[in-house]
Coordinates of C-alpha atoms and ligand atoms in Angstrom, one line a residue:
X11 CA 155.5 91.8 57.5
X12 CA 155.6 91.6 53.6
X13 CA 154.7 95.2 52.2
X14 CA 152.0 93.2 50.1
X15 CA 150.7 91.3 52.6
X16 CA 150.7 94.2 55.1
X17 CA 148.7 96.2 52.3
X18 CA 146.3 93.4 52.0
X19 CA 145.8 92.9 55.6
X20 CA 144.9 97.1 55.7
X21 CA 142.1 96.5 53.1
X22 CA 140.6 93.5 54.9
X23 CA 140.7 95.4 57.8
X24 CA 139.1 98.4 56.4
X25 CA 136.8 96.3 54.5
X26 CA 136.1 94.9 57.8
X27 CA 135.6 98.1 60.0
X28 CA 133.6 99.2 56.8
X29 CA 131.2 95.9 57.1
X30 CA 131.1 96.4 61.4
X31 CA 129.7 100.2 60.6
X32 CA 127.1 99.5 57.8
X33 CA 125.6 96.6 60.3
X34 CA 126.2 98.5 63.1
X35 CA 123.9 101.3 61.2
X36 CA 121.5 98.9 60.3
X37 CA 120.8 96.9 63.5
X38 CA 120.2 100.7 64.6
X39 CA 117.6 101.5 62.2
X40 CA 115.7 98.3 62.1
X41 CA 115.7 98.1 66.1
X42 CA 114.7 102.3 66.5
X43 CA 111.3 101.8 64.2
X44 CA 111.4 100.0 60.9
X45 CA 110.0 96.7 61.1
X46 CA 109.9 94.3 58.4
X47 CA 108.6 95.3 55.0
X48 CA 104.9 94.6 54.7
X49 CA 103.5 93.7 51.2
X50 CA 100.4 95.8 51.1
X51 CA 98.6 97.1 48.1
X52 CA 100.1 100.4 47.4
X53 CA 99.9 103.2 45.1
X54 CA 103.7 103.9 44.7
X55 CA 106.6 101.3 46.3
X56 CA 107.5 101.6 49.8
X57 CA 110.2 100.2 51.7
X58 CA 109.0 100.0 55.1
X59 CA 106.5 101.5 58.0
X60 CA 107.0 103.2 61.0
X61 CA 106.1 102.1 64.7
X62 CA 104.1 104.4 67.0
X63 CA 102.5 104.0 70.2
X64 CA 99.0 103.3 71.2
X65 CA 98.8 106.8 72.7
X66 CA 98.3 108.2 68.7
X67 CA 95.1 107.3 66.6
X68 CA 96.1 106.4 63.3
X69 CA 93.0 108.0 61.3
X70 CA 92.8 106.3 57.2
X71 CA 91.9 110.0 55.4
X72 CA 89.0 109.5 53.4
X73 CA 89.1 105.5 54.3
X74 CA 92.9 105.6 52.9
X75 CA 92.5 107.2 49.7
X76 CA 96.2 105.8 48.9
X77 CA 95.2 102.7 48.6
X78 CA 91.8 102.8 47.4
X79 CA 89.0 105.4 45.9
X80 CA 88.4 107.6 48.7
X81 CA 85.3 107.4 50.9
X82 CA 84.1 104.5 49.2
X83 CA 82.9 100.9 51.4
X84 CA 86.7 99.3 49.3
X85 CA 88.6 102.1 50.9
X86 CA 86.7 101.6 54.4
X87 CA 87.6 98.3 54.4
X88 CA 91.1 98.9 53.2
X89 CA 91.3 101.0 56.5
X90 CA 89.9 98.4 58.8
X91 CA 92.6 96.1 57.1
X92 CA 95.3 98.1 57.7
X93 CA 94.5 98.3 61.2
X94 CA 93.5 101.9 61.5
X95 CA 92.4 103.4 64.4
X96 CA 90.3 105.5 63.2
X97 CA 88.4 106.2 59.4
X98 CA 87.6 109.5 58.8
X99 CA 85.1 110.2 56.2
X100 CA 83.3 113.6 55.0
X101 CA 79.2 114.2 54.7
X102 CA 76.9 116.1 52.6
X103 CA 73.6 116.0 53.0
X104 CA 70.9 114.7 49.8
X105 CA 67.8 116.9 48.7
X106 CA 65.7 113.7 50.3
X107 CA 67.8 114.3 53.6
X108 CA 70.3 111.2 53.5
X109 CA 73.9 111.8 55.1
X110 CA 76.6 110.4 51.9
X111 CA 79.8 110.1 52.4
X112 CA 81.7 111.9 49.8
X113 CA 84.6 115.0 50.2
X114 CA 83.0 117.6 47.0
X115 CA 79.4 119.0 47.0
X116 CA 79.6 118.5 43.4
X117 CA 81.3 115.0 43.0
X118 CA 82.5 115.6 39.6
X119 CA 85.9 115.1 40.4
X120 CA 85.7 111.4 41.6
X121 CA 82.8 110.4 39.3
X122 CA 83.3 112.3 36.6
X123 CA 79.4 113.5 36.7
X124 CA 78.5 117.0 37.3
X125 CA 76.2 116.2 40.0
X126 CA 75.3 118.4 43.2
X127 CA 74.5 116.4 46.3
X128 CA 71.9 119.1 47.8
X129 CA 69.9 119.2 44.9
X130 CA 70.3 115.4 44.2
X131 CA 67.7 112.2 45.5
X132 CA 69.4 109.5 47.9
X133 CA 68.3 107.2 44.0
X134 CA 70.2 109.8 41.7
X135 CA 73.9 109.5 44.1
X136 CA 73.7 105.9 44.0
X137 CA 73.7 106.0 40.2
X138 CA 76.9 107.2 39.7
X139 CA 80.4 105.5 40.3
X140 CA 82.8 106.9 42.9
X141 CA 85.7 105.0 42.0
X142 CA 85.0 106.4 38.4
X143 CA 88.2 108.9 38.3
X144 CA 90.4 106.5 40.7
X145 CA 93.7 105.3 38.9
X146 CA 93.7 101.5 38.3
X147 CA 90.3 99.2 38.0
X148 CA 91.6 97.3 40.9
X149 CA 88.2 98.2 42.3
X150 CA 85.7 97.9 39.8
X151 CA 82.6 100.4 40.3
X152 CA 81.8 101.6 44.1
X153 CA 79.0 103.4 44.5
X154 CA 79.0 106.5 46.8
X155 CA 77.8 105.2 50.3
X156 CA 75.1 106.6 53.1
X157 CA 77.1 106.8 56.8
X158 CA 75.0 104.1 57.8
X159 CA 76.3 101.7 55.2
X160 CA 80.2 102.6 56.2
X161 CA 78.6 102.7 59.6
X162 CA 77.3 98.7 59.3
X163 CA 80.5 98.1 57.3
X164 CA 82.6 99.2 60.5
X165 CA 80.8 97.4 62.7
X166 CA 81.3 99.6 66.5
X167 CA 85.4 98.0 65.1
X168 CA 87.1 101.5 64.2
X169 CA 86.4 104.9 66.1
X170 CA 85.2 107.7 63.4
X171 CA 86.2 111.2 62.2
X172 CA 83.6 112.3 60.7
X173 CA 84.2 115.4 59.2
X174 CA 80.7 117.9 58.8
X175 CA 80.9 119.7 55.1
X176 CA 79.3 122.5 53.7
X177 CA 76.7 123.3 50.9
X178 CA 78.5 124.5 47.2
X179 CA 77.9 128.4 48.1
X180 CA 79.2 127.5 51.8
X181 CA 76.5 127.7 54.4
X182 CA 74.9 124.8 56.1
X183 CA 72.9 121.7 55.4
X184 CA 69.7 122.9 57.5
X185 CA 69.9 120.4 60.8
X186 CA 72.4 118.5 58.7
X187 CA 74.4 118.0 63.1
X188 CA 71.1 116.7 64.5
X189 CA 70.6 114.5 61.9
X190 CA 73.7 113.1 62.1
X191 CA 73.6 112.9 66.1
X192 CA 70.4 110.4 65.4
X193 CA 72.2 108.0 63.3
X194 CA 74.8 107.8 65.6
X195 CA 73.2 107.3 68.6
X196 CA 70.7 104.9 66.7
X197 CA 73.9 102.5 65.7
X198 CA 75.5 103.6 69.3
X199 CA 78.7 104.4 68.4
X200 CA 78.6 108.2 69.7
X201 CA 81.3 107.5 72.3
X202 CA 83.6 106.6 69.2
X203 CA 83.4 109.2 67.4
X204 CA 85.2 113.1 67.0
X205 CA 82.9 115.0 64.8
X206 CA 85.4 117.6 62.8
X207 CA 84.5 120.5 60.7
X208 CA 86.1 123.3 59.4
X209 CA 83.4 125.3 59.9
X210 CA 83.2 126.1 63.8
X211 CA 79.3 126.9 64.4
X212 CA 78.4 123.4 62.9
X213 CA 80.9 122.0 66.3
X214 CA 79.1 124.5 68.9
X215 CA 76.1 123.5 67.4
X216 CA 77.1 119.6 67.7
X217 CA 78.2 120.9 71.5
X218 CA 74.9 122.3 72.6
X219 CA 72.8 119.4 71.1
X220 CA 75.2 117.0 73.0
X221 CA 77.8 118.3 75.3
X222 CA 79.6 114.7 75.5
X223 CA 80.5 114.2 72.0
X224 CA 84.2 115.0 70.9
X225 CA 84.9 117.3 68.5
X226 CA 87.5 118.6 66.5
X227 CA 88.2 122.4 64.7
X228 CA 90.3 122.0 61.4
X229 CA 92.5 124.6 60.5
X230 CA 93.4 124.4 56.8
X231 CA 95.7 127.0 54.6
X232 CA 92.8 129.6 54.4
X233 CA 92.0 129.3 57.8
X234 CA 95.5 130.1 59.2
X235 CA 96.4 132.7 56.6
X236 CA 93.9 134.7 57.6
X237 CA 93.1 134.2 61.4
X238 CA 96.9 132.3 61.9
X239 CA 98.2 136.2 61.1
X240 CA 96.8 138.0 63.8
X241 CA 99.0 135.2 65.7
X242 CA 98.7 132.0 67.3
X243 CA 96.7 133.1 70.8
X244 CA 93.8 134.5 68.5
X245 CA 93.7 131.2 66.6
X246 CA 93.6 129.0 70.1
X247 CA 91.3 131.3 71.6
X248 CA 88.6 131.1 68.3
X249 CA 89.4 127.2 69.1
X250 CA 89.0 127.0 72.6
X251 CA 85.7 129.6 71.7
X252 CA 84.3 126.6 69.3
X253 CA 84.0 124.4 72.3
X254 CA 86.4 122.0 70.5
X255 CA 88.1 118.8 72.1
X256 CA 90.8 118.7 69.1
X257 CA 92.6 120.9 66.9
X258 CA 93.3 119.4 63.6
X259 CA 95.7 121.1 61.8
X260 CA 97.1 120.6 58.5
X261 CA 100.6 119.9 59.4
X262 CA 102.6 122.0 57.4
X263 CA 101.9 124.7 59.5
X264 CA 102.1 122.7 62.8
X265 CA 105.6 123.8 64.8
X266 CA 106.4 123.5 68.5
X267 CA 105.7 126.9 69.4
X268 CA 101.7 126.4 68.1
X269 CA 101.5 122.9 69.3
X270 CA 103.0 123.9 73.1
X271 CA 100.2 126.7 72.6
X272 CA 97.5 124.1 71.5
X273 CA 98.5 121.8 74.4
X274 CA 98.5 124.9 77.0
X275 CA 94.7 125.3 76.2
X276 CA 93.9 121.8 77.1
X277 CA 93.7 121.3 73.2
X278 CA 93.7 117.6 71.5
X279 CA 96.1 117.9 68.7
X280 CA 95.6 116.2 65.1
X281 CA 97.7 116.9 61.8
X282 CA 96.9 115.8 58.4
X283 CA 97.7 114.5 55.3
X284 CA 100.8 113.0 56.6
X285 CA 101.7 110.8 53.8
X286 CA 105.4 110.4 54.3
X287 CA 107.7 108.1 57.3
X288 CA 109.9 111.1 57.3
X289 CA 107.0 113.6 58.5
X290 CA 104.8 110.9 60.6
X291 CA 108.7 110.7 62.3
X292 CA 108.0 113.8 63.0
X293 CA 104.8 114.3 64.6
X294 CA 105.0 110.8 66.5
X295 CA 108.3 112.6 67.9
X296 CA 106.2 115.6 68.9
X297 CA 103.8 113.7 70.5
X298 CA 100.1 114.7 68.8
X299 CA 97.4 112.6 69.4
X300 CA 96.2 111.5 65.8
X301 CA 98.1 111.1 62.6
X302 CA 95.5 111.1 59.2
X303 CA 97.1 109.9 56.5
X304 CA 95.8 108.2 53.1
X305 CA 98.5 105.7 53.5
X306 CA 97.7 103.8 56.9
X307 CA 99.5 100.5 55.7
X308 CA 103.0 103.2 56.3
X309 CA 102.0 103.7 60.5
X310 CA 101.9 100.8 62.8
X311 CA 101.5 100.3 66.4
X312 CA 104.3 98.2 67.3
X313 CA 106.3 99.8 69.8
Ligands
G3P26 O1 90.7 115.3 58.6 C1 90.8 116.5 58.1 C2 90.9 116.6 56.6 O2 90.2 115.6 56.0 C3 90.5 117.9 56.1 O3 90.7 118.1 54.7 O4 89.9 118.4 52.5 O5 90.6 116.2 53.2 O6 88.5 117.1 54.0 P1 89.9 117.4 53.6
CA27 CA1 87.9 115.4 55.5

């Protein structure tokens, strides 16, 4: 062969070898988990989602407060769009006794009014504008809902987190688990449903008022700073103590040593805010039973 031609024929071949290897490594991707991209609303772009099995409940945080003002009806729908799972959603209780769904006991930060739920009517909440403080006006106004109006927005379609929160100085709202029982019995929907709290007396209470609804301990940063350093045995045991179905942990501090420990006790194991493919890889891989993330349109079943 021509030195030329023989020098050519090396490049195409290289070229070639080089074309074999990049669709070699895509056919690979695509096929493991990465299905086509999905044109969704979104908050930042995204290239693709990731494929889990039915075994994990995709929980919307907050409704999917990625893709819409958290806890608000738009975000709850966003979820049942996505094809959540699961929505979770957070309560306070009004001075007038209404459960609202809303994460702060002073909701300043999503409607920029310094208003405290306890000391607030059901009339005064519904004044203000949830989606006040959310980026965009994709959403116009959204008013901060009662459960029962995510509940009649739901429909019996989605199971529910629904995460129990505390006063501004910490303690309880006063019957704040039976009341919350009622509705959900009343719209009978209690065998979909984990109650989760932070607070572990508001689960045993939930436990002794009904022994057959699931429910889930979260263990946040303080939580396992303080209680995580006397080592991972204490923490199951003040789990196992709560009379919990579920840990829900927030996932940075999850690792296979505490989840082997969680799953030892019998535990259900949660992890939030997973907001990324690379760390829902991760946890789908490890084999937890729900992922909550604000971005559900990233985590599909379609394995
Ligand atoms: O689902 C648990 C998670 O929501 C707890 O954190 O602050 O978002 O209510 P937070
Ligand atoms: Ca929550």
């Amino acid at each position: 062969m021509y030195p030329v031609y023989q020098k050519r024929m090396r490049i195409i071949s290289r070229n070639l070898i080089g074309y074999l290897l990049i669709s070699a490594a895509l056919f690979i991707t695509a096929s493991c988990s990465t299905p086509p991209q999905e044109n969704t609303m979104k908050n930042e772009p995204q290239n693709s989602t990731i494929c889990c099995d039915d075994s994990i409940m995709i929980t919307a945080h907050r409704g999917g407060s990625g893709l819409a003002p958290e806890n608000t009806l738009a975000a709850f729908k966003s979820g049942i769009e996505q094809d959540a799972d699961a929505l979770e959603m957070d309560i306070h209780m009004t001075s007038d006794g209404h459960l609202v769904v809303v994460h702060d006991p002073s909701v300043a930060r999503t409607t920029g009014k310094t208003v405290v739920v306890e000391t607030s009517t059901l009339a005064e909440i519904k004044k203000l504008d949830a989606a006040a403080k959310y980026f965009g006006k994709a959403f116009g106004s959204q008013q901060i809902p009662t459960l029962e109006e995510v509940l009649d927005l739901n429909d019996g379609k989605l199971w529910l987190q629904i995460e129990i929160k505390m006063r501004s100085d910490g303690s309880r709202y006063p019957d704040i688990e039976s009341r919350l029982l009622q509705i959900l019995e009343a719209y009978e929907i209690l065998d979909r449903v984990i109650i989760i709290s932070f607070d572990f007396p508001t689960l045993k209470t939930i436990k002794v008022l009904n022994p057959a609804v699931l429910t889930g301990a979260l263990a946040g940063k303080a939580y396992l700073s303080s209680v995580g350093a006397k080592g991972p045995d204490e923490v199951v045991r003040q789990i196992k103590e709560s009379g919990a179905d579920y840990v829900g942990i927030s996932h940075t501090y999850l690792n296979n040593s505490l989840f082997g420990s969680f799953r030892e006790a019998g535990l259900g194991v949660g992890v939030w805010t997973v907001n990324t493919i690379e760390d829902m890889r991760k946890y789908i891989e490890l084999g937890v039973d729900f992922i909550t993330t604000d971005r559900p349109d990233l985590l599909r079943h379609c394995l």
